[in-house]
XYZ file of C-alpha atoms in Angstrom:
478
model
C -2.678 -3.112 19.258
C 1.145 -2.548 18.890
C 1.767 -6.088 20.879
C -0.274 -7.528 18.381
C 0.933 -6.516 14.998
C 5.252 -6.908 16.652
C 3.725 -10.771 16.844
C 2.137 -10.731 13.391
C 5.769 -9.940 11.650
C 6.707 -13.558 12.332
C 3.585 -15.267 11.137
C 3.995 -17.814 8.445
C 0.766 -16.221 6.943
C 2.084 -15.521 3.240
C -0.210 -12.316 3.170
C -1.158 -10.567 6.201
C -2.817 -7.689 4.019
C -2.413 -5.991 0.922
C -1.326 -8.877 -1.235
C 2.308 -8.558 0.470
C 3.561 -11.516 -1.712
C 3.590 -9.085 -4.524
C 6.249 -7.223 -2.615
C 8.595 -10.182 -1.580
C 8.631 -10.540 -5.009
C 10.096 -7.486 -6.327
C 12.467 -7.881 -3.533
C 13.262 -11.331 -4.651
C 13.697 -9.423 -8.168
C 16.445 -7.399 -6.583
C 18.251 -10.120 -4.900
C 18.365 -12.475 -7.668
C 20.914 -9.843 -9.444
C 17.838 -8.229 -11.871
C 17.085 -4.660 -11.815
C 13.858 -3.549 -10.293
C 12.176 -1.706 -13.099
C 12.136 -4.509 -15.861
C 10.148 -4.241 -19.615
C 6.857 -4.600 -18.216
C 6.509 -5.164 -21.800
C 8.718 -8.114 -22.471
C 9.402 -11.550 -20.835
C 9.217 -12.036 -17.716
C 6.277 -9.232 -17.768
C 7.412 -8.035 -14.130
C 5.862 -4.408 -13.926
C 6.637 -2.868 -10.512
C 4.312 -0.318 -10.405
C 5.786 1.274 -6.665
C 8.455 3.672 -6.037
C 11.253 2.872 -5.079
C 12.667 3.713 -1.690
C 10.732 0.580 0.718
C 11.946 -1.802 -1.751
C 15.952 -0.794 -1.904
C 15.809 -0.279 2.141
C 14.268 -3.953 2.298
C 17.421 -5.130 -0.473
C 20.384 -3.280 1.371
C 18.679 -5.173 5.025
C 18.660 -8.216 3.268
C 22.149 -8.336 1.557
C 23.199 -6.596 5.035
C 21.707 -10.063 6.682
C 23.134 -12.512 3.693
C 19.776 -13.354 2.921
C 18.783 -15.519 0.508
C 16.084 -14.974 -1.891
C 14.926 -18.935 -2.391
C 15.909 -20.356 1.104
C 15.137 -17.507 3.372
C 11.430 -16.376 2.070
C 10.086 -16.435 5.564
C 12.634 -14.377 7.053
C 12.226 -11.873 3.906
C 8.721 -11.181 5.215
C 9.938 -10.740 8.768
C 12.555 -8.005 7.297
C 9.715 -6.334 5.457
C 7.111 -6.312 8.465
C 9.791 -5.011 10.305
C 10.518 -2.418 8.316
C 6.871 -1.212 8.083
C 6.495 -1.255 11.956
C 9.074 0.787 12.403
C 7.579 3.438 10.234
C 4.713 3.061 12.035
C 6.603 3.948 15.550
C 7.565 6.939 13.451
C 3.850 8.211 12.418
C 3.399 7.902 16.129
C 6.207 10.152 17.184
C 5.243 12.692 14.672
C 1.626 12.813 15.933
C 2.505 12.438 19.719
C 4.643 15.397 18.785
C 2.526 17.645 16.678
C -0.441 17.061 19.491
C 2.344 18.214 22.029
C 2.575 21.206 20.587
C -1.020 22.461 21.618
C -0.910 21.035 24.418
C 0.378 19.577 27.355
C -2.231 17.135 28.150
C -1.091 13.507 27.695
C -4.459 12.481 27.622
C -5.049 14.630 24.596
C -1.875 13.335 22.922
C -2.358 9.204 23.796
C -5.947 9.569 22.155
C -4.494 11.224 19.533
C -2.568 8.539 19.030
C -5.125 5.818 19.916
C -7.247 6.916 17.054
C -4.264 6.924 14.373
C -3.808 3.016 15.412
C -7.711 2.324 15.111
C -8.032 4.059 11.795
C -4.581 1.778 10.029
C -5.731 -0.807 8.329
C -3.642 -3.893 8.100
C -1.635 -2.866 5.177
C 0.317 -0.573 7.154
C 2.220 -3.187 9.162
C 2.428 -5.738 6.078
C 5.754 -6.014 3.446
C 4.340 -2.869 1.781
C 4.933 0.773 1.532
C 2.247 2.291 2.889
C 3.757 3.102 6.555
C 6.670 4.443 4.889
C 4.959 7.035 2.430
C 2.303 7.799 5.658
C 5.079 8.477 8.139
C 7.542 10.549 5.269
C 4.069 12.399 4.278
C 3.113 12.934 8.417
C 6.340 14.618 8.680
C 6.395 16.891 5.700
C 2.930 18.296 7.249
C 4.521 18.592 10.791
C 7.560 20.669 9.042
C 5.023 21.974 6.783
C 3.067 23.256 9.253
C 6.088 24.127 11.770
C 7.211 26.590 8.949
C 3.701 28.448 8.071
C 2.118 28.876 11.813
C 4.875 28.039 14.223
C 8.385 28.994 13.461
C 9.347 30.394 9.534
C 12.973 29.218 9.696
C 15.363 28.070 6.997
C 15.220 24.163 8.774
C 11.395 23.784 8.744
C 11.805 24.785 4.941
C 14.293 22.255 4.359
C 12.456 19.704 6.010
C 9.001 19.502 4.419
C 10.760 19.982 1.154
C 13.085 17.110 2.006
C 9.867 14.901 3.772
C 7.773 15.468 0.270
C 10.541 14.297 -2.115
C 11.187 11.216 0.330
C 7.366 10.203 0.508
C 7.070 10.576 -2.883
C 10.273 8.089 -3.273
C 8.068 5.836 -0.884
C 4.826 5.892 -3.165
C 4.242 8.071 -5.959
C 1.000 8.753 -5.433
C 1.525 10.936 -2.392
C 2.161 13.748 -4.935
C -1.496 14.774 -5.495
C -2.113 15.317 -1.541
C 1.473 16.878 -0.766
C -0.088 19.908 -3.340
C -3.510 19.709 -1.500
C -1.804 20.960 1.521
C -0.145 23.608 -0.247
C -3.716 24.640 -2.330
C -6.097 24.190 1.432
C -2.807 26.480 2.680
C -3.238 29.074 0.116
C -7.631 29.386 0.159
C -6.683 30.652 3.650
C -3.742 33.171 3.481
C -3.215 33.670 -0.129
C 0.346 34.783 0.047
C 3.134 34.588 -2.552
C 5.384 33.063 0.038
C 2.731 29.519 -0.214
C 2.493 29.696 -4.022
C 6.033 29.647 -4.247
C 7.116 26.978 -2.116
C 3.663 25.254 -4.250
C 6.066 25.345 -7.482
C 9.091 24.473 -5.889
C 7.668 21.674 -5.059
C 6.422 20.763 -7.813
C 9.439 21.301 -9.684
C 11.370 19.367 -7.068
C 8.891 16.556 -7.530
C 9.805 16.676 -11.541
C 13.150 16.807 -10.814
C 13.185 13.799 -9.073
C 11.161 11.882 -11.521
C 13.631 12.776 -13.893
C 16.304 11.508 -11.705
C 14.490 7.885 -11.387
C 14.305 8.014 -15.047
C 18.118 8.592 -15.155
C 19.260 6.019 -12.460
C 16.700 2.792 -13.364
C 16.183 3.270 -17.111
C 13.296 3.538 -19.554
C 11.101 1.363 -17.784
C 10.850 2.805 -14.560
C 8.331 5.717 -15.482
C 5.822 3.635 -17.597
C 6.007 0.955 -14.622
C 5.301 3.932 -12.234
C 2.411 5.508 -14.268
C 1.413 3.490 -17.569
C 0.680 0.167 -15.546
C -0.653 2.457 -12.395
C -3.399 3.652 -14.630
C -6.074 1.129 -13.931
C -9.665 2.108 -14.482
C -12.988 0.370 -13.753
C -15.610 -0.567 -17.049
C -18.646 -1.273 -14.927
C -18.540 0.152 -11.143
C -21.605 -1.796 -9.696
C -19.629 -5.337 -10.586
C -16.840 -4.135 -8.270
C -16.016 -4.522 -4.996
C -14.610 -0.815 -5.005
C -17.957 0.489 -4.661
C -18.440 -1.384 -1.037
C -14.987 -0.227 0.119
C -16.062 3.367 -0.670
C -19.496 2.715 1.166
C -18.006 1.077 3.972
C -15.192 3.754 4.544
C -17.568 7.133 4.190
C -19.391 4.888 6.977
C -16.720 4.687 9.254
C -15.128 8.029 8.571
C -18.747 10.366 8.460
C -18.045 10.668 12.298
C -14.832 12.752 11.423
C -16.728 14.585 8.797
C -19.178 15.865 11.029
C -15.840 17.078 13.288
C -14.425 18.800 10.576
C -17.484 20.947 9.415
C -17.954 21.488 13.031
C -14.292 22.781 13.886
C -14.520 24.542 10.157
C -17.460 26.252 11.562
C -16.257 26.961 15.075
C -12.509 27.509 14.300
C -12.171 30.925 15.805
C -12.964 29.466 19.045
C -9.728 27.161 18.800
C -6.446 27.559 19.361
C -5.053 28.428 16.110
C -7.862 29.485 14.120
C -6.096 29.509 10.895
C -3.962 26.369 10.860
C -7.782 24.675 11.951
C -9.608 26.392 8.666
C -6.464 24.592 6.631
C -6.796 21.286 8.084
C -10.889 21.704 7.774
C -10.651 22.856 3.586
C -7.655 20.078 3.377
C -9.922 17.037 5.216
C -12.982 17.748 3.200
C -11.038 18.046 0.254
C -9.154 15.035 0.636
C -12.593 12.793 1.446
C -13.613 13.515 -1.953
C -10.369 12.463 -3.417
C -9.458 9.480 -1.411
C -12.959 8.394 -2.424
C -12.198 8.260 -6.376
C -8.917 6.470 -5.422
C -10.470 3.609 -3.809
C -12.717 3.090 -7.289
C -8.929 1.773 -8.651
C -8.807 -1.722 -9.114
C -6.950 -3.084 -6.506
C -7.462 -0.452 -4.327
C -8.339 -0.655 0.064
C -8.526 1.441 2.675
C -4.855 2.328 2.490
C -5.629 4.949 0.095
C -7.480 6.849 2.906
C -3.982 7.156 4.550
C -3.071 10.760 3.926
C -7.061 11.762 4.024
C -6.693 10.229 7.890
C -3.332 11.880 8.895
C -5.031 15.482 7.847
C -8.253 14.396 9.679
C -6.064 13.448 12.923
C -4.248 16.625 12.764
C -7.393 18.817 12.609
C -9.374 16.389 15.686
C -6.450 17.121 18.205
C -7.700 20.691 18.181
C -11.074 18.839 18.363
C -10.167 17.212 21.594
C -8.461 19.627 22.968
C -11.392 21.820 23.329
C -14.460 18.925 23.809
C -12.516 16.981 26.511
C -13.742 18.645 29.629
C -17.535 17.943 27.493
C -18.531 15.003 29.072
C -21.482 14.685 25.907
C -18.922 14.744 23.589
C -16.148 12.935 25.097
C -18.793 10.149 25.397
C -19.731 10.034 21.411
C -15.762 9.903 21.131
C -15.280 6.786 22.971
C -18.137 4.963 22.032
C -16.405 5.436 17.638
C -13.316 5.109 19.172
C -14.991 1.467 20.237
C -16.854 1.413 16.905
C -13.256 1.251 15.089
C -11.897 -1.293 17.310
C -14.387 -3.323 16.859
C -14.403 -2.878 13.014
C -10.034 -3.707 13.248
C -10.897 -6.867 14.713
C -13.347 -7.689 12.159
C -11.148 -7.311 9.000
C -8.394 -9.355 11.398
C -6.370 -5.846 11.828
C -4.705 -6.719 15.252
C -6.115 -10.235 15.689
C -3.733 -12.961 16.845
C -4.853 -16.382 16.736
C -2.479 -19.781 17.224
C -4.616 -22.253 15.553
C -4.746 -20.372 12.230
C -0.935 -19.590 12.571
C -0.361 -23.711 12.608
C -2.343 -23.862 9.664
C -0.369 -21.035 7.465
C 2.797 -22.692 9.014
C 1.269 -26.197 7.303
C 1.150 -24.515 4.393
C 4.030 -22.379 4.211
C 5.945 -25.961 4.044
C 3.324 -27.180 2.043
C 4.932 -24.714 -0.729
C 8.335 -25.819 -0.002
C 7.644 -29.257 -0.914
C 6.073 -28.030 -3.939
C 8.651 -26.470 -4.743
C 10.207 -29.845 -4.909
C 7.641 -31.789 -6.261
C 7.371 -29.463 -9.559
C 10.793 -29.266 -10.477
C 11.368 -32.250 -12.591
C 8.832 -30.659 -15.325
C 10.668 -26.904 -15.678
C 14.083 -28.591 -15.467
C 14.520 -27.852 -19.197
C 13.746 -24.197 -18.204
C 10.353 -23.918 -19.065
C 8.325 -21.086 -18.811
C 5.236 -21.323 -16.115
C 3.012 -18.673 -14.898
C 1.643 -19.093 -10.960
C -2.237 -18.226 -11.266
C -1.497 -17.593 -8.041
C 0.721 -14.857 -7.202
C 2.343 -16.318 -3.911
C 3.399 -19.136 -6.065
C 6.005 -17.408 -7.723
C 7.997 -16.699 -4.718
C 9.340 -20.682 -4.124
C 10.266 -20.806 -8.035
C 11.557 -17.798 -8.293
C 14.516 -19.186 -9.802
C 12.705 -20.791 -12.592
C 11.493 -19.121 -15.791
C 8.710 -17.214 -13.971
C 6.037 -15.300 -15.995
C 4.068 -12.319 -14.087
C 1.746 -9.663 -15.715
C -0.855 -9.869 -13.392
C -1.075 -6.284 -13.681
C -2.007 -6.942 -17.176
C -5.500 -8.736 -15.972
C -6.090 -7.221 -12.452
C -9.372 -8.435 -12.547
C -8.464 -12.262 -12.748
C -5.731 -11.761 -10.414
C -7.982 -10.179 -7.758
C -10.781 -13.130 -7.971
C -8.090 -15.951 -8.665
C -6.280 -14.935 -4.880
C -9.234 -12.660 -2.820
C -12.545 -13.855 -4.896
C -12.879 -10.325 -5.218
C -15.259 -9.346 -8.468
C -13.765 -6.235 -10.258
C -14.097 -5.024 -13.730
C -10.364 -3.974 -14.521
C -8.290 -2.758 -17.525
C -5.002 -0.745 -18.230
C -5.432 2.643 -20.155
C -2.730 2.512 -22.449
C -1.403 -0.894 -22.304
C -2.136 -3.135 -25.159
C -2.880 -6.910 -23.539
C -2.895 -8.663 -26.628
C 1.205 -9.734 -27.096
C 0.703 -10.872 -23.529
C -1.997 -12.687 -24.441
C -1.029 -13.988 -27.460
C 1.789 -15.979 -25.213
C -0.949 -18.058 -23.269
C -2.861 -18.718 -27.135
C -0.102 -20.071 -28.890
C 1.612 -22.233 -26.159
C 4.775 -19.794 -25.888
C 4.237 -20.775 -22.059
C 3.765 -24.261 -21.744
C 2.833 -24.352 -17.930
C -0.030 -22.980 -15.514
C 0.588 -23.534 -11.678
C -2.437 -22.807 -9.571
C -4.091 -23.094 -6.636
C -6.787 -26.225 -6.546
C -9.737 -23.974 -5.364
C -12.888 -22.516 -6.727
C -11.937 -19.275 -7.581
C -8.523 -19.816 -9.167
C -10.218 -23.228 -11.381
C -12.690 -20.546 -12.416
C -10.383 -18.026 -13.733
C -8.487 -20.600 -15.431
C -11.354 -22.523 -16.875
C -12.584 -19.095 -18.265
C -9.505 -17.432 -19.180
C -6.804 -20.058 -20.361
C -9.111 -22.887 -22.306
C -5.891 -24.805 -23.523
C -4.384 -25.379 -20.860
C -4.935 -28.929 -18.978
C -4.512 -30.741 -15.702
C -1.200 -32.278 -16.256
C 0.169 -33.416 -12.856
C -1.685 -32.233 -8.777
C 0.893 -32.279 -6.234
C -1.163 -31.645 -3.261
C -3.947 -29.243 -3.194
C -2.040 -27.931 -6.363
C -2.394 -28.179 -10.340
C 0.381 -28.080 -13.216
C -1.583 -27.452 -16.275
C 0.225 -27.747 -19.866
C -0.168 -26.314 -22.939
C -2.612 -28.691 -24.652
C -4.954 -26.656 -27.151
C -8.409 -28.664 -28.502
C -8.232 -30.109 -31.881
């Protein structure tokens, strides 16, 4: 699985998973001399609604490597994959570790692993910061854990402190699981000692807000939360509802391990670290489950809800493995998941598709070329199409595709959602595409994208096709 995805990172494929064009983006943001946290308000309507810590790490590599943001898109994607793998090697050393803790079997401790790999979805390994906030949030429970059942020492303290502020600075939303721990921690002791690291937490987790604030301006906190805050107007028109369906399918195995190790803890190893891990997984389906109802939202919102799972199950297999009844069930999901992986394409390699996203890749390139005669006077365009925007990044770019999630998620995936932001007003956006302030739409020529903009922007038309692409102007009906 490994060999697979360290061949992936140089695939010309311009999303691998998890729309990672969005992210080579914001890095091209960065290295084009603009700060990260724009006015998602304002022209160019960039919201970059991630913390920050993947995407600086990505910017100091790249300036590190001279890269540029225009010629060197390919080998930005490379740097970003790279990045991500290497946090995945780092969930793996925290769970190898963790499982050698209880025991010495490396059986016990390579299935532990095993079963991590099989539950990732893609989006760990793409340009995204998934891995990142899942290994940072791995470790604060192995410290976490360290301090309350194995060793209370001043380091453990530090460290899952220090691992919650830095998986927080990986992807904000960590926060609401990093205090799950802390609450499943507490239903079983009850102890001062828990509360109070609970609000020091908490507290650090404000301070640091407030220091992002400080450091990247106004923007950075309505980018974070105002533009996160997505909801869903009709749930049976989205394709959230078959993600949730699909992932209590493929997860109700580990359920049924939970309530069973919840039930039998006392026979286990550490009966009270088990009952926390039980109250914490259970929990944790039930939230990861109203996560994946955002818009835009896939199976790497189950992350965290799968790291608590996998530490619970190595107490699991640790007393089932001489079984040979249950050791079978084991296998035959652990089979069950790799099939599913190499359904959704999670650790499938395949040369002729790589020639074809190669083709393209250079297809772009040339577009690049093609198109620039009509934005010479610096007009504005907006790419339909998100990967667009990377090979005219230079030109006067419009985004807010957060603004209409919805069309952006059936104009790249075909994926039907029902989107809208809480307490952002669309209409100045809007307003932009009405009265020709943007004279230029660049889209893919396919059936999705031709919908979106037949639908969407009415006075806009066909103006020049360079390829299997369309440059639509600003040309309102009389």
């Amino acid at each position: 699985m490994l060999t697979a995805r360290v061949l992936l990172i140089f695939s010309y494929n311009l999303d691998l998973d998890g729309a990672e064009f969005t992210f080579v983006h914001y890095l091209q943001q960065l290295l084009s001399g603009n700060p990260l946290y724009l006015n998602p308000e304002s022209h160019p309507y960039s919201a970059v609604i991630y913390a920050p810590a993947n995407l600086y790490l990505a910017y100091y590599t790249s300036r590190f490597f001279h890269l540029d943001y225009i010629r060197d898109i390919h080998t930005l994607y490379i740097l970003g994959r790279s990045i991500s793998f290497v946090f995945v090697l780092l969930c793996i050393y925290y769970i190898w570790q963790f499982s050698k803790r209880y025991t010495e079997d490396k059986n016990t401790q390579i299935i532990s692993v095993s079963l991590f790999l099989l539950l990732l979805t893609g989006h760990a390994y793409a340009f995204r910061p998934d891995s990142m906030k899942i290994a940072f949030f791995i470790g604060f429970m192995y410290y976490y854990i360290s301090y309350f059942y194995f060793e209370k020492n001043k380091k453990n303290a530090f460290l899952f402190l220090l691992f919650t502020l830095l998986s927080v600075l990986s992807k904000q939303d960590v926060v609401i699981y990093v205090m799950l721990i802390h609450f499943a921690n507490f239903c079983v002791h009850r102890t001062v000692e828990i509360a109070l690291f609970c609000l020091l937490s908490a507290f650090s987790i404000g301070l640091l807000f407030l220091l992002l604030h400080l450091i990247f301006g106004p923007y950075c906190l309505v980018s974070l939360f105002d533009f996160n805050l997505q909801v869903i107007s009709n749930v049976t028109k989205s394709y959230n509802l078959i993600v949730v369906i699909c992932n209590a399918i493929r997860l109700f195995p580990l359920y049924l391990i939970l309530v069973y190790l919840f039930l039998h803890a006392k026979h286990t190893k550490d009966a009270a670290l088990v009952k926390m891990l039980c109250i914490a997984g259970l929990l944790s389906a039930f939230l990861s489950s109203f996560f994946l109802f955002r818009p835009g939202s896939f199976l790497n919102y189950t992350y965290e809800h799968i790291s608590i799972i996998l530490f619970a199950i190595v107490f699991f297999i640790i007393n089932v493995k001489s079984k040979p009844k249950y050791s079978n069930l084991f296998i035959g999901y652990a089979i069950m998941l790799l099939f599913c992986g190499l359904v959704v394409k999670s650790y499938l390699v395949s040369l002729k598709n790589e020639n074809g996203f190669k083709e393209r890749y250079f297809e772009l390139e040339k577009l690049r070329n093609d198109i620039q005669p009509y934005l010479k006077n610096n007009e504005a365009v907006f790419p339909a199409n998100i990967e667009l925007c990377l090979f005219i990044a230079d030109k006067n770019v419009v985004y807010g595709h957060e603004y209409h999630l919805d069309r952006a998620l059936y104009a790249n995936f075909g994926l039907t959602a029902t989107s809208r932001l809480m307490h952002i007003n669309s209409k100045p956006y809007d307003d932009k595409f009405k009265n020709g302030e943007i004279p230029y739409l660049l889209y893919i020529n396919k059936e999705t994208t031709n919908t979106v903009v037949a639908e969407y922007y009415p006075n806009y038309r066909e103006f020049q096709k360079p390829g299997n692409y369309i440059l639509a102007k600003y040309q309102p009906l009389q």
